Every structure is written in structure tokens, then in C-alpha cells.
Amino acid sequence: MAVGSLEVLRAIFGLEVDDSKFEPSLRKAEEHVERTADGIEKKFSAMGVAIAAGISLTVLHSLERAIATTAKWTEEMGTLAGRMGMATKEASALIGVMERFNIDSRTAQFSMAMLSNEIRQTTESLDPFRTRLGQVFGTLRDTNGQVMTLGQVLDLAREKVGQATTELEKLQIAQALVGTRMGGRLLEILKMNNEEWARHSSEVNTADE
């Protein structure tokens, strides 16, 4: 590179340069550039390794959180299913369907736990027809006198909503089921017919497998 640089100087400017003094300086400059380039390459190589290591740790931590979250979710579903008198898979599908309709998991679980408690209070009441649920849904017992599960109560609610002729009547049924605030949010789910409900539940179960 040094000799080539001198030739350029001679060709452009017509200068005569003392090679013995000029070439060592150019060589030193070239060596410095090469060292700097090597340093940059090594630095970025090390940076690449650090970035890769960081990404790997992030992925591992994400996996750990995902496993912990799944375990916690399974435990919560088991507990909730027990309260609702449903199988864990059925309870999980119910919460999953509610999430599809923009009801977050915590709110869905809380509202269903409250509904389970309301069902118990209604069936244990001396006069179930005076309770909030009983006024709209009756004794909440099947033809054999057995207490309905939460799933059966929801089916009954969907049936009544399907029979209602006005939007106000449908809203009142939903509000009687889960309260004023939650009723409006649950209404779209209660409007589903059996085929729609089965399709959503099946899709949620398939996604969880």
C-alpha cells in the first residue's frame, strides 16, 4: 500500500518524495489501521456472543415463567372446577370462551366463582323463588331434584336468552345471572346457540392441547 500511495503522489502532484522517510510512516499508519480493524472485529464478535447469551437466558426465563404459569393455571382451574361442580377441562373451556369475548381470565374466574356461590345459596334457600337467581331461573334443580351444575345453569340461561324477544329482556336475564356490571359483558356469550357454544368450546380445548 505504501509504494502505491507514493506513486499516486508522484502522478498527481509531480512530487518527488524520499521513500526512506515516507514509507515507514505509511507502514505505521497501515499497521495502526489493521490493529484497529482487528479490535473492532473482535469487539463486535464478543458483543455478538454476549447478545446471543442474553437472548438464550431470556428464552430460558420465558420458558420457566410459561411452565410456572401453566402449572398455576392448572391448579386454579382444578379449584374452580371443584367449586362449579364441573370437570377441569369443562371449566377451562368456559373461561377460555369468556376470554374470547374480551373478559380477562381473572374476571371470568371471579364471576363464575360468585355464580357458583349464588347457585348454592339459591338451592339451599327455604324459598328459592325469592332469591335473585330463583326469580328468573327457578329452583336450579333438574327433574330428578338434583342441584344443577354451573354448566347446566349457563345452558338454562342461554335457553332463556334465546327465548327472549327484546334486547332489554335478554340483558335482564344476564344481569340476574351474574349481576348488573357483569351481565352486559356476558350477554354476547349467552346469545350463542348450542352449536356456536360447542364450536367455541371445542376450539378452546383444541388450542389448549
Coordinates of N, CA and C in Angstrom, one line a residue:
M1 N 0.8 -1.2 0.0 CA 0.0 0.0 0.0 C 0.9 1.3 0.0
A2 N 2.0 1.2 0.7 CA 2.9 2.4 0.8 C 3.4 2.8 -0.5
V3 N 3.9 1.8 -1.3 CA 4.5 2.2 -2.6 C 3.4 2.7 -3.5
G4 N 2.3 2.1 -3.5 CA 1.2 2.6 -4.3 C 0.8 4.0 -4.0
S5 N 0.8 4.4 -2.7 CA 0.5 5.7 -2.3 C 1.5 6.7 -2.8
L6 N 2.8 6.3 -2.8 CA 3.8 7.2 -3.3 C 3.7 7.5 -4.8
E7 N 3.3 6.4 -5.5 CA 3.1 6.6 -6.9 C 2.0 7.5 -7.3
V8 N 0.9 7.4 -6.4 CA -0.2 8.4 -6.6 C 0.2 9.8 -6.4
L9 N 1.0 10.0 -5.4 CA 1.5 11.4 -5.1 C 2.4 11.9 -6.3
R10 N 3.2 11.0 -6.8 CA 4.1 11.5 -7.9 C 3.3 11.8 -9.1
A11 N 2.3 10.9 -9.4 CA 1.5 11.1 -10.6 C 0.6 12.3 -10.6
I12 N 0.0 12.6 -9.4 CA -0.9 13.7 -9.3 C -0.2 15.1 -9.1
F13 N 0.7 15.1 -8.2 CA 1.4 16.4 -7.9 C 2.8 16.6 -8.5
G14 N 3.3 15.5 -9.1 CA 4.6 15.6 -9.7 C 5.7 15.8 -8.6
L15 N 5.4 15.2 -7.4 CA 6.3 15.4 -6.3 C 7.3 14.2 -6.3
E16 N 8.5 14.6 -5.8 CA 9.5 13.5 -5.6 C 9.6 13.4 -4.1
V17 N 9.3 12.2 -3.6 CA 9.2 12.0 -2.1 C 10.3 11.0 -1.7
D18 N 11.0 11.3 -0.6 CA 12.0 10.5 -0.1 C 11.4 9.2 0.5
D19 N 11.5 8.1 -0.3 CA 10.9 6.9 0.1 C 11.3 6.4 1.5
S20 N 12.6 6.6 1.8 CA 13.1 6.1 3.1 C 12.5 6.7 4.3
K21 N 12.0 8.0 4.1 CA 11.3 8.6 5.3 C 9.8 8.5 5.3
F22 N 9.3 8.4 4.1 CA 7.8 8.4 4.0 C 7.2 7.0 4.2
E23 N 7.9 6.0 3.6 CA 7.3 4.6 3.7 C 7.2 4.1 5.2
P24 N 8.1 4.3 6.0 CA 7.9 3.9 7.4 C 6.7 4.5 8.1
S25 N 6.5 5.7 7.8 CA 5.3 6.4 8.4 C 4.0 5.8 7.9
L26 N 4.0 5.5 6.6 CA 2.8 4.9 6.0 C 2.6 3.5 6.5
R27 N 3.7 2.8 6.7 CA 3.5 1.4 7.2 C 3.0 1.5 8.6
K28 N 3.5 2.4 9.4 CA 3.0 2.5 10.8 C 1.5 2.8 10.8
A29 N 1.1 3.7 9.9 CA -0.3 4.1 9.8 C -1.2 2.9 9.4
E30 N -0.6 2.1 8.4 CA -1.3 0.9 7.9 C -1.5 -0.1 9.0
E31 N -0.4 -0.3 9.8 CA -0.4 -1.2 10.9 C -1.5 -0.8 12.0
H32 N -1.5 0.5 12.2 CA -2.5 1.0 13.2 C -3.9 0.8 12.7
V33 N -4.1 1.0 11.4 CA -5.5 0.8 10.9 C -5.9 -0.7 11.0
E34 N -4.9 -1.6 10.7 CA -5.2 -3.0 10.8 C -5.5 -3.4 12.2
R35 N -4.7 -2.9 13.1 CA -4.9 -3.3 14.5 C -6.3 -2.8 15.0
T36 N -6.6 -1.6 14.6 CA -7.9 -1.0 14.9 C -9.1 -1.8 14.3
A37 N -8.9 -2.2 13.1 CA -9.9 -3.1 12.4 C -10.1 -4.4 13.1
D38 N -8.9 -5.0 13.5 CA -9.0 -6.3 14.2 C -9.7 -6.1 15.6
G39 N -9.4 -5.0 16.2 CA -10.0 -4.7 17.5 C -11.5 -4.6 17.4
I40 N -11.9 -3.8 16.3 CA -13.4 -3.6 16.1 C -14.1 -5.0 15.9
E41 N -13.4 -5.8 15.0 CA -14.0 -7.1 14.7 C -14.1 -8.0 15.9
K42 N -13.1 -8.0 16.7 CA -13.1 -8.8 18.0 C -14.2 -8.3 18.9
K43 N -14.3 -7.0 19.0 CA -15.2 -6.3 19.9 C -16.6 -6.7 19.5
F44 N -16.9 -6.6 18.2 CA -18.3 -6.9 17.8 C -18.5 -8.4 17.9
S45 N -17.5 -9.3 17.7 CA -17.7 -10.7 17.8 C -18.0 -11.0 19.3
A46 N -17.3 -10.4 20.2 CA -17.6 -10.6 21.6 C -19.0 -10.1 22.0
M47 N -19.4 -8.9 21.3 CA -20.7 -8.4 21.6 C -21.8 -9.4 21.1
G48 N -21.5 -10.0 19.9 CA -22.4 -10.9 19.3 C -22.6 -12.1 20.3
V49 N -21.5 -12.6 20.9 CA -21.6 -13.7 21.8 C -22.4 -13.3 23.0
A50 N -22.2 -12.1 23.5 CA -22.9 -11.6 24.7 C -24.4 -11.4 24.4
I51 N -24.7 -10.9 23.2 CA -26.1 -10.8 22.8 C -26.8 -12.1 22.7
A52 N -26.1 -13.1 22.1 CA -26.6 -14.5 21.9 C -26.9 -15.1 23.3
A53 N -25.9 -14.9 24.2 CA -26.1 -15.4 25.6 C -27.3 -14.8 26.3
G54 N -27.4 -13.5 26.1 CA -28.5 -12.7 26.7 C -29.9 -13.2 26.1
I55 N -29.9 -13.5 24.8 CA -31.1 -14.0 24.2 C -31.5 -15.3 24.8
S56 N -30.5 -16.2 24.9 CA -30.7 -17.5 25.4 C -31.2 -17.5 26.8
L57 N -30.7 -16.6 27.7 CA -31.1 -16.5 29.1 C -32.6 -16.0 29.1
T58 N -32.9 -15.1 28.2 CA -34.2 -14.5 28.1 C -35.2 -15.6 27.7
V59 N -34.8 -16.4 26.8 CA -35.7 -17.5 26.3 C -35.9 -18.5 27.5
L60 N -34.8 -18.9 28.2 CA -35.0 -19.8 29.3 C -35.9 -19.2 30.4
H61 N -35.7 -18.0 30.7 CA -36.5 -17.4 31.7 C -38.0 -17.3 31.3
S62 N -38.2 -17.1 30.0 CA -39.6 -17.1 29.5 C -40.2 -18.5 29.6
L63 N -39.4 -19.5 29.2 CA -39.9 -20.8 29.4 C -40.2 -21.2 30.8
E64 N -39.4 -20.8 31.7 CA -39.6 -21.0 33.1 C -40.9 -20.4 33.6
R65 N -41.1 -19.1 33.1 CA -42.3 -18.4 33.5 C -43.6 -19.1 32.9
A66 N -43.4 -19.6 31.7 CA -44.5 -20.2 31.0 C -44.9 -21.5 31.7
I67 N -43.9 -22.3 32.1 CA -44.2 -23.5 32.8 C -44.8 -23.2 34.2
A68 N -44.3 -22.2 34.9 CA -44.9 -21.9 36.2 C -46.4 -21.4 36.0
T69 N -46.6 -20.6 34.9 CA -47.9 -20.0 34.7 C -48.9 -21.2 34.4
T70 N -48.4 -22.1 33.6 CA -49.3 -23.3 33.2 C -49.6 -24.1 34.4
A71 N -48.7 -24.3 35.3 CA -48.9 -25.1 36.5 C -49.9 -24.4 37.4
K72 N -49.7 -23.1 37.5 CA -50.6 -22.3 38.3 C -52.0 -22.3 37.7
W73 N -52.1 -22.1 36.4 CA -53.4 -22.1 35.7 C -54.1 -23.5 35.9
T74 N -53.4 -24.6 35.8 CA -54.0 -25.9 36.0 C -54.5 -26.0 37.4
E75 N -53.8 -25.5 38.4 CA -54.2 -25.6 39.8 C -55.5 -24.8 40.0
E76 N -55.5 -23.6 39.5 CA -56.6 -22.7 39.6 C -57.9 -23.3 39.0
M77 N -57.7 -23.9 37.8 CA -58.8 -24.5 37.1 C -59.4 -25.7 37.9
G78 N -58.5 -26.4 38.5 CA -58.9 -27.6 39.3 C -59.7 -27.1 40.5
T79 N -59.3 -26.0 41.1 CA -60.0 -25.5 42.3 C -61.3 -24.9 41.8
L80 N -61.3 -24.1 40.8 CA -62.5 -23.5 40.3 C -63.5 -24.6 39.8
A81 N -63.0 -25.6 39.1 CA -63.9 -26.7 38.6 C -64.6 -27.4 39.8
G82 N -63.9 -27.5 40.9 CA -64.5 -28.2 42.1 C -65.6 -27.3 42.6
R83 N -65.4 -26.0 42.7 CA -66.5 -25.1 43.1 C -67.7 -25.1 42.2
M84 N -67.4 -25.3 40.9 CA -68.5 -25.2 40.0 C -69.2 -26.5 39.7
G85 N -68.6 -27.6 40.3 CA -69.2 -28.9 40.0 C -69.0 -29.3 38.6
M86 N -67.9 -28.9 38.0 CA -67.5 -29.2 36.6 C -66.2 -29.9 36.5
A87 N -66.0 -30.6 35.4 CA -64.7 -31.2 35.2 C -63.7 -30.0 34.9
T88 N -62.4 -30.3 35.1 CA -61.4 -29.2 34.9 C -61.4 -28.7 33.5
K89 N -61.5 -29.7 32.5 CA -61.5 -29.4 31.1 C -62.7 -28.5 30.8
E90 N -63.8 -28.8 31.3 CA -65.0 -28.0 31.1 C -64.9 -26.6 31.6
A91 N -64.4 -26.5 32.8 CA -64.2 -25.2 33.4 C -63.2 -24.4 32.6
S92 N -62.1 -25.0 32.2 CA -61.1 -24.3 31.4 C -61.7 -23.8 30.1
A93 N -62.5 -24.7 29.5 CA -63.2 -24.3 28.2 C -64.1 -23.1 28.4
L94 N -64.8 -23.1 29.5 CA -65.7 -21.9 29.8 C -64.9 -20.6 30.0
I95 N -63.8 -20.7 30.8 CA -63.0 -19.5 30.9 C -62.4 -19.1 29.6
G96 N -62.0 -20.0 28.8 CA -61.4 -19.7 27.5 C -62.3 -19.1 26.6
V97 N -63.6 -19.5 26.6 CA -64.6 -18.9 25.7 C -64.9 -17.5 26.2
M98 N -64.9 -17.2 27.5 CA -65.1 -15.9 28.0 C -64.0 -15.0 27.6
E99 N -62.8 -15.5 27.6 CA -61.6 -14.7 27.2 C -61.8 -14.3 25.7
R100 N -62.3 -15.1 24.9 CA -62.6 -14.8 23.5 C -63.5 -13.6 23.4
F101 N -64.3 -13.4 24.4 CA -65.3 -12.3 24.3 C -64.8 -11.1 25.2
N102 N -63.4 -11.0 25.3 CA -62.8 -9.9 25.9 C -63.1 -9.8 27.4
I103 N -63.3 -10.9 28.1 CA -63.4 -11.0 29.5 C -62.1 -11.6 30.0
D104 N -61.3 -10.9 30.7 CA -60.0 -11.4 31.2 C -60.2 -12.6 32.1
S105 N -59.2 -13.4 32.2 CA -59.2 -14.7 32.9 C -59.6 -14.5 34.4
R106 N -59.0 -13.5 35.0 CA -59.3 -13.2 36.5 C -60.7 -12.8 36.7
T107 N -61.2 -11.9 35.8 CA -62.6 -11.5 36.0 C -63.6 -12.7 35.7
A108 N -63.2 -13.5 34.7 CA -64.0 -14.7 34.4 C -64.1 -15.6 35.5
Q109 N -62.9 -15.9 36.1 CA -62.9 -16.9 37.2 C -63.7 -16.3 38.4
F110 N -63.5 -15.0 38.7 CA -64.2 -14.4 39.9 C -65.7 -14.5 39.7
S111 N -66.2 -14.1 38.5 CA -67.6 -14.1 38.2 C -68.2 -15.5 38.3
M112 N -67.5 -16.5 37.8 CA -68.0 -17.8 37.8 C -68.0 -18.4 39.2
A113 N -67.0 -18.0 40.0 CA -67.0 -18.4 41.4 C -68.1 -17.8 42.2
M114 N -68.4 -16.5 41.9 CA -69.6 -15.9 42.5 C -70.9 -16.5 42.1
L115 N -71.0 -16.9 40.9 CA -72.2 -17.5 40.4 C -72.4 -18.9 41.0
S116 N -71.3 -19.6 41.2 CA -71.4 -20.9 41.9 C -71.9 -20.7 43.3
N117 N -71.5 -19.7 44.0 CA -71.9 -19.4 45.3 C -73.4 -19.0 45.3
E118 N -73.8 -18.2 44.3 CA -75.2 -17.9 44.2 C -76.1 -19.1 44.0
I119 N -75.6 -20.0 43.2 CA -76.4 -21.3 42.9 C -76.6 -22.0 44.2
R120 N -75.5 -22.1 45.0 CA -75.6 -22.9 46.2 C -76.6 -22.2 47.2
Q121 N -76.5 -20.9 47.3 CA -77.4 -20.2 48.2 C -78.9 -20.3 47.7
T122 N -79.1 -20.3 46.4 CA -80.4 -20.5 45.9 C -81.0 -21.9 46.2
T123 N -80.2 -22.9 46.0 CA -80.7 -24.3 46.2 C -80.8 -24.6 47.7
E124 N -80.1 -23.9 48.5 CA -80.3 -24.1 50.0 C -81.3 -23.2 50.6
S125 N -81.8 -22.3 49.9 CA -82.8 -21.4 50.4 C -84.2 -22.1 50.7
L126 N -84.9 -21.7 51.8 CA -86.2 -22.2 52.1 C -87.2 -21.8 51.0
D127 N -86.9 -20.7 50.4 CA -87.8 -20.2 49.3 C -86.9 -19.7 48.1
P128 N -86.4 -20.6 47.3 CA -85.5 -20.3 46.2 C -86.1 -19.2 45.3
F129 N -87.4 -19.2 45.2 CA -88.0 -18.2 44.2 C -87.9 -16.8 44.7
R130 N -87.4 -16.6 45.9 CA -87.2 -15.2 46.4 C -85.8 -14.7 46.2
T131 N -84.9 -15.6 45.8 CA -83.5 -15.3 45.6 C -83.4 -14.6 44.2
R132 N -82.3 -13.9 44.0 CA -82.1 -13.3 42.7 C -82.1 -14.3 41.5
L133 N -81.4 -15.4 41.7 CA -81.4 -16.4 40.6 C -82.8 -17.1 40.5
G134 N -83.3 -17.4 41.6 CA -84.6 -18.1 41.7 C -85.7 -17.4 41.0
Q135 N -85.7 -16.1 41.1 CA -86.8 -15.3 40.5 C -86.9 -15.5 39.0
V136 N -85.7 -15.8 38.4 CA -85.6 -15.9 36.9 C -85.4 -17.3 36.5
F137 N -84.7 -18.1 37.2 CA -84.3 -19.5 36.8 C -84.9 -20.6 37.6
G138 N -85.7 -20.2 38.6 CA -86.4 -21.3 39.4 C -85.6 -21.9 40.4
T139 N -85.8 -23.1 40.8 CA -85.2 -23.8 41.9 C -83.7 -24.2 41.6
L140 N -83.3 -24.2 40.3 CA -82.0 -24.6 39.9 C -81.7 -26.1 40.3
R141 N -82.8 -26.9 40.2 CA -82.7 -28.4 40.3 C -83.3 -29.0 39.1
D142 N -82.7 -30.1 38.7 CA -83.2 -30.8 37.5 C -84.5 -31.6 37.8
T143 N -85.0 -32.4 36.9 CA -86.2 -33.1 37.0 C -86.1 -34.2 38.1
N144 N -84.9 -34.6 38.4 CA -84.7 -35.6 39.5 C -84.4 -35.0 40.8
G145 N -84.5 -33.6 40.9 CA -84.3 -32.9 42.2 C -82.8 -32.7 42.5
Q146 N -82.0 -33.0 41.5 CA -80.5 -32.8 41.8 C -80.2 -31.3 41.5
V147 N -79.2 -30.8 42.2 CA -78.8 -29.4 42.0 C -78.1 -29.3 40.7
M148 N -78.4 -28.3 39.9 CA -77.8 -28.1 38.6 C -76.3 -27.7 38.8
T149 N -75.5 -28.2 37.9 CA -74.1 -27.7 37.9 C -74.1 -26.3 37.3
L150 N -73.0 -25.6 37.4 CA -72.9 -24.3 36.8 C -73.0 -24.3 35.3
G151 N -72.5 -25.4 34.7 CA -72.7 -25.5 33.2 C -74.1 -25.6 32.8
Q152 N -74.9 -26.4 33.6 CA -76.3 -26.6 33.3 C -77.1 -25.2 33.5
V153 N -76.7 -24.5 34.5 CA -77.3 -23.2 34.8 C -77.0 -22.2 33.6
L154 N -75.8 -22.3 33.1 CA -75.5 -21.4 32.0 C -76.2 -21.9 30.7
D155 N -76.4 -23.2 30.6 CA -77.2 -23.7 29.4 C -78.7 -23.1 29.6
L156 N -79.2 -23.2 30.8 CA -80.6 -22.7 31.1 C -80.6 -21.2 30.7
A157 N -79.6 -20.4 31.1 CA -79.6 -19.0 30.9 C -79.5 -18.7 29.4
R158 N -78.7 -19.5 28.6 CA -78.7 -19.3 27.2 C -80.0 -19.7 26.5
E159 N -80.7 -20.7 27.1 CA -82.0 -21.0 26.6 C -83.0 -19.9 26.8
K160 N -83.0 -19.3 28.0 CA -83.9 -18.2 28.3 C -83.6 -17.0 27.4
V161 N -82.3 -16.7 27.2 CA -82.0 -15.5 26.4 C -82.4 -15.8 25.0
G162 N -82.3 -17.0 24.5 CA -82.8 -17.3 23.2 C -84.3 -17.2 23.0
Q163 N -85.0 -17.4 24.1 CA -86.5 -17.2 24.0 C -86.9 -15.8 24.2
A164 N -86.1 -14.9 24.7 CA -86.5 -13.5 25.0 C -86.7 -12.8 23.6
T165 N -87.6 -11.9 23.6 CA -88.0 -11.2 22.4 C -87.3 -9.8 22.2
T166 N -86.8 -9.3 23.3 CA -86.2 -7.9 23.2 C -84.8 -7.9 23.8
E167 N -84.0 -7.0 23.4 CA -82.7 -6.9 23.9 C -82.7 -6.6 25.4
L168 N -83.7 -5.8 25.9 CA -83.8 -5.5 27.3 C -84.1 -6.7 28.1
E169 N -84.9 -7.6 27.6 CA -85.2 -8.8 28.3 C -84.0 -9.7 28.4
K170 N -83.2 -9.8 27.3 CA -82.0 -10.6 27.3 C -81.0 -10.0 28.3
L171 N -80.9 -8.7 28.4 CA -79.9 -8.1 29.3 C -80.3 -8.3 30.7
Q172 N -81.6 -8.3 31.0 CA -82.1 -8.5 32.4 C -81.8 -9.9 32.8
I173 N -81.9 -10.9 31.9 CA -81.6 -12.3 32.2 C -80.2 -12.4 32.6
A174 N -79.3 -11.8 31.8 CA -77.8 -11.9 32.0 C -77.5 -11.2 33.3
Q175 N -78.1 -10.1 33.6 CA -77.9 -9.4 34.9 C -78.4 -10.2 36.1
A176 N -79.5 -10.9 35.9 CA -80.0 -11.7 37.0 C -79.0 -12.8 37.3
L177 N -78.3 -13.3 36.3 CA -77.4 -14.4 36.4 C -76.1 -14.0 37.1
V178 N -75.5 -12.9 36.7 CA -74.1 -12.5 37.2 C -74.1 -11.1 37.7
G179 N -75.1 -10.4 37.8 CA -75.1 -9.0 38.4 C -75.1 -8.0 37.3
T180 N -75.4 -6.7 37.7 CA -75.6 -5.6 36.7 C -74.4 -5.4 35.9
R181 N -73.2 -5.2 36.5 CA -72.0 -4.9 35.8 C -71.5 -6.0 34.8
M182 N -71.6 -7.2 35.3 CA -71.0 -8.3 34.5 C -72.1 -8.8 33.5
G183 N -73.3 -8.6 33.7 CA -74.4 -9.1 32.8 C -74.2 -8.6 31.4
G184 N -73.9 -7.3 31.2 CA -73.7 -6.8 29.9 C -72.6 -7.4 29.1
R185 N -71.5 -7.8 29.9 CA -70.3 -8.4 29.3 C -70.5 -9.8 28.9
L186 N -71.4 -10.5 29.7 CA -71.6 -11.9 29.5 C -72.7 -12.1 28.4
L187 N -73.5 -11.1 28.1 CA -74.7 -11.3 27.3 C -74.3 -11.9 25.9
E188 N -73.3 -11.4 25.3 CA -72.9 -12.0 23.9 C -72.7 -13.5 24.0
I189 N -72.1 -13.9 25.1 CA -71.9 -15.4 25.2 C -73.2 -16.1 25.4
L190 N -74.1 -15.5 26.2 CA -75.4 -16.2 26.4 C -76.3 -16.2 25.2
K191 N -76.0 -15.3 24.2 CA -76.8 -15.3 23.0 C -76.4 -16.4 22.0
M192 N -75.3 -17.1 22.3 CA -74.9 -18.2 21.4 C -75.9 -19.4 21.5
N193 N -76.1 -20.0 20.4 CA -76.9 -21.2 20.4 C -76.0 -22.4 20.8
N194 N -76.6 -23.6 20.9 CA -75.8 -24.8 21.3 C -74.7 -25.1 20.3
E195 N -74.9 -24.9 19.0 CA -73.9 -25.2 18.0 C -72.7 -24.2 18.1
E196 N -73.0 -23.0 18.3 CA -72.0 -22.0 18.5 C -71.2 -22.2 19.7
W197 N -71.9 -22.5 20.8 CA -71.2 -22.8 22.1 C -70.3 -24.0 22.0
A198 N -70.8 -25.0 21.3 CA -70.0 -26.2 21.2 C -68.7 -26.0 20.3
R199 N -68.9 -25.1 19.3 CA -67.8 -24.8 18.4 C -66.7 -24.0 19.1
H200 N -67.1 -23.0 19.9 CA -66.1 -22.2 20.6 C -65.4 -23.1 21.7
S201 N -66.2 -23.9 22.4 CA -65.6 -24.7 23.4 C -64.6 -25.7 22.8
S202 N -65.0 -26.3 21.7 CA -64.1 -27.2 21.0 C -62.8 -26.6 20.5
E203 N -62.9 -25.4 20.0 CA -61.7 -24.6 19.6 C -60.8 -24.3 20.7
V204 N -61.4 -23.9 21.8 CA -60.6 -23.6 23.0 C -59.9 -24.8 23.5
N205 N -60.6 -26.0 23.6 CA -60.0 -27.2 24.0 C -58.8 -27.7 23.1
T206 N -59.1 -27.5 21.8 CA -58.1 -27.9 20.8 C -56.8 -27.0 21.0
A207 N -57.0 -25.7 21.2 CA -55.9 -24.8 21.4 C -55.1 -25.1 22.6
D208 N -55.7 -25.7 23.6 CA -55.0 -26.0 24.9 C -54.3 -27.3 24.8
E209 N -54.5 -28.1 23.8 CA -53.9 -29.4 23.8 C -52.5 -29.4 23.2

